[in-house]
């Protein structure tokens, strides 16, 4: 099985056998964690988390994953304002320095392509923890792991992706992973202003994946096995009024949730704003908090893959 030096794009993961391997590693991490029997696999190793954009789940789950496996972390949650970036230091120089202190670097940046740029320079593994509107591969791996766990398969599923498909990097990473499975149908539901970029639609076409586009959830969400809701990415809009016009385009409340098939699951990478009402949390279809927890075990599996 191919081992990666860096994790930059979900498109690297083009082997379903590797995903199966990561799923069983993540299951094993969960089992060992519950038994309080995790190995000190990464003892003496250090992960630096360089975050130039806000985060709760991604940074904390990476740090928890590292520490649960016996490693340590160097953490910067506000690199944009707290690091030498404010003095004008380039990413390249920052990476050169940090890679001398850490055994791996997880980076989140507001500009697309920054993780790839860091990987070109870094002698230690670089993990893309979100690069602008580009990708968020470790979230997407968490997402397919969650689907597999909740529904027992990915082949043959109908997946509705709802919300900001233009700017939502989790979707940009999830789609390539979905193309690895047989007979998946994708419903792309967004306001037309927030339509999935052409390059991602072309990728689906190249891979022969059936997909439909529309701007209404009615008529699509009822057919879904997975309804994956996304936040409208306010920070990506040039004008506040453009955001205001689409911010509450879709709201999943209890009534809408009940139009889904009984076995369907509702996912969201979180944070949510208004797009999923809190009353949905108690619906049996709500899978988003489990999804967030799964991120810990998937990241443990990934750190083992890169550093173990
Ligand atoms: C997402 C992100 O940062 O792209 N959050 C996450 O990592 N779980 C989704 C979002 O911010 O909307």
Short mmCIF file of N, CA and C in Angstrom, two decimals, residues 179-272:
data_model
loop_
_atom_site.label_atom_id
_atom_site.label_comp_id
_atom_site.label_asym_id
_atom_site.label_seq_id
_atom_site.Cartn_x
_atom_site.Cartn_y
_atom_site.Cartn_z
N UNK A 179 -15.97 9.44 -5.58
CA UNK A 179 -15.81 8.84 -6.92
C UNK A 179 -15.15 7.47 -6.87
N UNK A 180 -14.56 7.12 -5.74
CA UNK A 180 -13.89 5.82 -5.63
C UNK A 180 -14.89 4.67 -5.47
N UNK A 181 -16.14 5.02 -5.20
CA UNK A 181 -17.14 3.98 -4.91
C UNK A 181 -18.09 3.81 -6.08
N UNK A 182 -18.69 2.63 -6.13
CA UNK A 182 -19.55 2.28 -7.27
C UNK A 182 -20.95 2.86 -7.13
N UNK A 183 -21.50 3.31 -8.25
CA UNK A 183 -22.91 3.68 -8.34
C UNK A 183 -23.35 4.73 -7.32
N UNK A 184 -22.46 5.64 -6.99
CA UNK A 184 -22.85 6.75 -6.12
C UNK A 184 -23.54 7.81 -6.98
N UNK A 185 -24.64 8.36 -6.49
CA UNK A 185 -25.31 9.47 -7.18
C UNK A 185 -25.20 10.70 -6.29
N UNK A 186 -24.81 11.82 -6.89
CA UNK A 186 -24.61 13.04 -6.11
C UNK A 186 -25.63 14.09 -6.54
N UNK A 187 -26.33 14.68 -5.58
CA UNK A 187 -27.20 15.82 -5.82
C UNK A 187 -26.53 17.06 -5.28
N UNK A 188 -26.25 18.01 -6.16
CA UNK A 188 -25.57 19.25 -5.77
C UNK A 188 -26.62 20.33 -5.62
N UNK A 189 -26.86 20.77 -4.40
CA UNK A 189 -27.94 21.72 -4.16
C UNK A 189 -27.37 23.00 -3.57
N UNK A 190 -27.45 24.06 -4.34
CA UNK A 190 -26.89 25.34 -3.87
C UNK A 190 -27.62 26.48 -4.57
N UNK A 191 -27.56 27.68 -3.99
CA UNK A 191 -27.97 28.84 -4.77
C UNK A 191 -27.05 28.92 -5.98
N UNK A 192 -27.52 29.43 -7.10
CA UNK A 192 -26.68 29.42 -8.30
C UNK A 192 -25.39 30.20 -8.10
N UNK A 193 -25.43 31.25 -7.24
CA UNK A 193 -24.19 32.01 -6.97
C UNK A 193 -23.14 31.13 -6.31
N UNK A 194 -23.59 30.07 -5.66
CA UNK A 194 -22.66 29.24 -4.87
C UNK A 194 -22.53 27.84 -5.46
N UNK A 195 -22.66 27.79 -6.76
CA UNK A 195 -22.59 26.53 -7.49
C UNK A 195 -21.19 25.90 -7.40
N UNK A 196 -21.14 24.58 -7.42
CA UNK A 196 -19.85 23.87 -7.41
C UNK A 196 -19.00 24.32 -8.60
N UNK A 197 -17.73 24.70 -8.36
CA UNK A 197 -16.88 25.16 -9.46
C UNK A 197 -16.75 24.10 -10.57
N UNK A 198 -16.58 24.61 -11.78
CA UNK A 198 -16.52 23.76 -12.97
C UNK A 198 -15.48 22.64 -12.85
N UNK A 199 -14.32 22.96 -12.29
CA UNK A 199 -13.25 21.93 -12.27
C UNK A 199 -13.70 20.71 -11.45
N UNK A 200 -14.51 20.94 -10.44
CA UNK A 200 -14.99 19.80 -9.64
C UNK A 200 -16.09 19.04 -10.37
N UNK A 201 -16.93 19.77 -11.13
CA UNK A 201 -17.95 19.08 -11.93
C UNK A 201 -17.27 18.26 -13.03
N UNK A 202 -16.23 18.84 -13.60
CA UNK A 202 -15.49 18.10 -14.65
C UNK A 202 -14.86 16.83 -14.09
N UNK A 203 -14.38 16.93 -12.88
CA UNK A 203 -13.78 15.75 -12.24
C UNK A 203 -14.81 14.64 -12.10
N UNK A 204 -16.02 15.02 -11.67
CA UNK A 204 -17.09 14.02 -11.55
C UNK A 204 -17.40 13.40 -12.91
N UNK A 205 -17.44 14.24 -13.94
CA UNK A 205 -17.72 13.74 -15.30
C UNK A 205 -16.62 12.78 -15.75
N UNK A 206 -15.37 13.18 -15.53
CA UNK A 206 -14.23 12.31 -15.91
C UNK A 206 -14.33 10.95 -15.26
N UNK A 207 -14.80 10.94 -14.02
CA UNK A 207 -14.86 9.69 -13.26
C UNK A 207 -16.17 8.95 -13.52
N UNK A 208 -17.03 9.54 -14.34
CA UNK A 208 -18.29 8.87 -14.68
C UNK A 208 -19.30 8.82 -13.55
N UNK A 209 -19.23 9.80 -12.65
CA UNK A 209 -20.19 9.83 -11.53
C UNK A 209 -21.45 10.57 -11.94
N UNK A 210 -22.61 9.96 -11.68
CA UNK A 210 -23.88 10.62 -12.00
C UNK A 210 -24.13 11.73 -10.99
N UNK A 211 -24.43 12.93 -11.48
CA UNK A 211 -24.79 14.00 -10.54
C UNK A 211 -25.85 14.90 -11.15
N UNK A 212 -26.60 15.54 -10.28
CA UNK A 212 -27.64 16.49 -10.68
C UNK A 212 -27.38 17.77 -9.92
N UNK A 213 -27.74 18.90 -10.54
CA UNK A 213 -27.61 20.18 -9.85
C UNK A 213 -28.97 20.84 -9.73
N UNK A 214 -29.16 21.56 -8.64
CA UNK A 214 -30.40 22.28 -8.48
C UNK A 214 -30.27 23.28 -7.35
N UNK A 215 -31.28 24.12 -7.19
CA UNK A 215 -31.19 25.10 -6.10
C UNK A 215 -32.28 24.89 -5.05
N UNK A 216 -32.97 23.75 -5.12
CA UNK A 216 -34.02 23.47 -4.11
C UNK A 216 -33.72 22.15 -3.40
N UNK A 217 -33.95 22.16 -2.11
CA UNK A 217 -33.75 20.87 -1.41
C UNK A 217 -34.94 19.93 -1.62
N UNK A 218 -36.14 20.51 -1.76
CA UNK A 218 -37.30 19.65 -1.97
C UNK A 218 -37.10 18.89 -3.28
N UNK A 219 -37.46 17.63 -3.26
CA UNK A 219 -37.31 16.83 -4.47
C UNK A 219 -35.99 16.09 -4.53
N UNK A 220 -35.01 16.52 -3.76
CA UNK A 220 -33.71 15.84 -3.75
C UNK A 220 -33.45 15.21 -2.39
N UNK A 221 -33.75 15.99 -1.36
CA UNK A 221 -33.35 15.53 -0.03
C UNK A 221 -34.12 14.26 0.39
N UNK A 222 -35.33 14.11 -0.14
CA UNK A 222 -36.14 12.93 0.20
C UNK A 222 -35.52 11.65 -0.35
N UNK A 223 -34.68 11.79 -1.38
CA UNK A 223 -34.08 10.62 -2.02
C UNK A 223 -32.74 10.25 -1.41
N UNK A 224 -32.23 11.14 -0.58
CA UNK A 224 -30.85 11.00 -0.12
C UNK A 224 -30.68 9.90 0.93
N UNK A 225 -29.54 9.21 0.85
CA UNK A 225 -29.11 8.37 1.96
C UNK A 225 -28.27 9.21 2.92
N UNK A 226 -27.56 10.18 2.32
CA UNK A 226 -26.73 11.09 3.11
C UNK A 226 -27.09 12.52 2.70
N UNK A 227 -27.48 13.34 3.66
CA UNK A 227 -27.69 14.77 3.38
C UNK A 227 -26.57 15.52 4.10
N UNK A 228 -25.66 16.06 3.32
CA UNK A 228 -24.48 16.72 3.87
C UNK A 228 -24.69 18.23 3.72
N UNK A 229 -24.89 18.89 4.84
CA UNK A 229 -25.22 20.32 4.85
C UNK A 229 -23.94 21.11 5.11
N UNK A 230 -23.79 22.24 4.43
CA UNK A 230 -22.59 23.05 4.68
C UNK A 230 -22.97 24.47 5.09
N UNK A 231 -22.05 25.10 5.77
CA UNK A 231 -22.20 26.50 6.17
C UNK A 231 -21.91 27.40 4.98
N UNK A 232 -22.69 28.45 4.83
CA UNK A 232 -22.34 29.45 3.83
C UNK A 232 -21.11 30.20 4.39
N UNK A 233 -20.03 30.19 3.61
CA UNK A 233 -18.71 30.60 4.11
C UNK A 233 -18.57 32.13 4.09
N UNK A 234 -19.11 32.74 5.11
CA UNK A 234 -19.19 34.21 5.15
C UNK A 234 -17.85 34.88 4.87
N UNK A 235 -16.78 34.29 5.40
CA UNK A 235 -15.46 34.92 5.28
C UNK A 235 -14.94 34.97 3.84
N UNK A 236 -15.61 34.28 2.92
CA UNK A 236 -15.15 34.27 1.52
C UNK A 236 -15.86 35.30 0.65
N UNK A 237 -16.84 36.01 1.20
CA UNK A 237 -17.61 36.96 0.39
C UNK A 237 -16.94 38.32 0.38
N UNK A 238 -16.91 38.94 -0.81
CA UNK A 238 -16.31 40.27 -0.91
C UNK A 238 -17.24 41.32 -0.30
N UNK A 239 -18.56 41.14 -0.49
CA UNK A 239 -19.51 42.15 -0.02
C UNK A 239 -20.51 41.54 0.96
N UNK A 240 -20.73 42.24 2.08
CA UNK A 240 -21.68 41.69 3.08
C UNK A 240 -23.06 41.43 2.49
N UNK A 241 -23.51 42.28 1.57
CA UNK A 241 -24.87 42.08 1.03
C UNK A 241 -24.97 40.81 0.18
N UNK A 242 -23.86 40.42 -0.41
CA UNK A 242 -23.87 39.16 -1.18
C UNK A 242 -24.05 37.98 -0.24
N UNK A 243 -23.41 38.08 0.92
CA UNK A 243 -23.58 37.02 1.94
C UNK A 243 -25.01 37.03 2.48
N UNK A 244 -25.50 38.21 2.79
CA UNK A 244 -26.86 38.33 3.35
C UNK A 244 -27.90 37.70 2.41
N UNK A 245 -27.67 37.84 1.12
CA UNK A 245 -28.65 37.35 0.14
C UNK A 245 -28.79 35.82 0.15
N UNK A 246 -27.75 35.12 0.57
CA UNK A 246 -27.78 33.64 0.48
C UNK A 246 -27.59 32.94 1.82
N UNK A 247 -27.36 33.69 2.88
CA UNK A 247 -26.90 33.06 4.13
C UNK A 247 -27.87 32.02 4.68
N UNK A 248 -29.16 32.26 4.54
CA UNK A 248 -30.11 31.29 5.08
C UNK A 248 -30.87 30.59 3.96
N UNK A 249 -30.15 30.29 2.89
CA UNK A 249 -30.79 29.67 1.71
C UNK A 249 -31.48 28.35 2.08
N UNK A 250 -30.88 27.59 2.94
CA UNK A 250 -31.46 26.28 3.31
C UNK A 250 -31.41 26.14 4.82
N UNK A 251 -32.54 25.79 5.40
CA UNK A 251 -32.55 25.54 6.84
C UNK A 251 -33.20 24.18 7.08
N UNK A 252 -32.43 23.31 7.69
CA UNK A 252 -32.95 21.99 8.03
C UNK A 252 -33.53 22.10 9.45
N UNK A 253 -34.84 22.11 9.52
CA UNK A 253 -35.49 22.08 10.83
C UNK A 253 -36.11 20.70 11.02
N UNK A 254 -36.82 20.50 12.10
CA UNK A 254 -37.35 19.15 12.41
C UNK A 254 -38.27 18.67 11.30
N UNK A 255 -39.05 19.60 10.77
CA UNK A 255 -40.00 19.24 9.72
C UNK A 255 -39.28 18.76 8.45
N UNK A 256 -38.27 19.50 8.05
CA UNK A 256 -37.50 19.10 6.85
C UNK A 256 -36.78 17.78 7.12
N UNK A 257 -36.20 17.65 8.31
CA UNK A 257 -35.45 16.42 8.64
C UNK A 257 -36.36 15.20 8.51
N UNK A 258 -37.62 15.36 8.84
CA UNK A 258 -38.55 14.23 8.78
C UNK A 258 -38.98 13.87 7.36
N UNK A 259 -38.61 14.70 6.38
CA UNK A 259 -38.89 14.31 5.00
C UNK A 259 -37.80 13.38 4.46
N UNK A 260 -36.72 13.21 5.22
CA UNK A 260 -35.66 12.29 4.78
C UNK A 260 -36.10 10.85 5.03
N UNK A 261 -35.48 9.92 4.28
CA UNK A 261 -35.75 8.51 4.51
C UNK A 261 -35.37 8.17 5.96
N UNK A 262 -36.06 7.18 6.54
CA UNK A 262 -35.79 6.86 7.95
C UNK A 262 -34.34 6.47 8.22
N UNK A 263 -33.71 5.81 7.26
CA UNK A 263 -32.33 5.35 7.50
C UNK A 263 -31.29 6.43 7.13
N UNK A 264 -31.73 7.53 6.52
CA UNK A 264 -30.79 8.55 6.03
C UNK A 264 -30.04 9.20 7.19
N UNK A 265 -28.86 9.74 6.87
CA UNK A 265 -28.11 10.48 7.90
C UNK A 265 -27.90 11.93 7.46
N UNK A 266 -27.87 12.80 8.47
CA UNK A 266 -27.62 14.22 8.23
C UNK A 266 -26.21 14.52 8.74
N UNK A 267 -25.39 15.06 7.84
CA UNK A 267 -24.00 15.36 8.20
C UNK A 267 -23.72 16.85 8.06
N UNK A 268 -22.67 17.29 8.73
CA UNK A 268 -22.22 18.69 8.65
C UNK A 268 -20.82 18.71 9.27
N UNK A 269 -19.87 19.35 8.60
CA UNK A 269 -18.51 19.40 9.15
C UNK A 269 -18.44 20.29 10.39
N UNK A 270 -19.45 21.16 10.55
CA UNK A 270 -19.51 22.13 11.64
C UNK A 270 -18.35 23.13 11.51
N UNK A 271 -18.43 24.32 11.99
CA UNK A 271 -19.53 24.88 12.76
C UNK A 271 -20.76 25.18 11.90
N UNK A 272 -21.93 25.04 12.55
CA UNK A 272 -23.17 25.43 11.87
C UNK A 272 -23.55 26.84 12.32
#
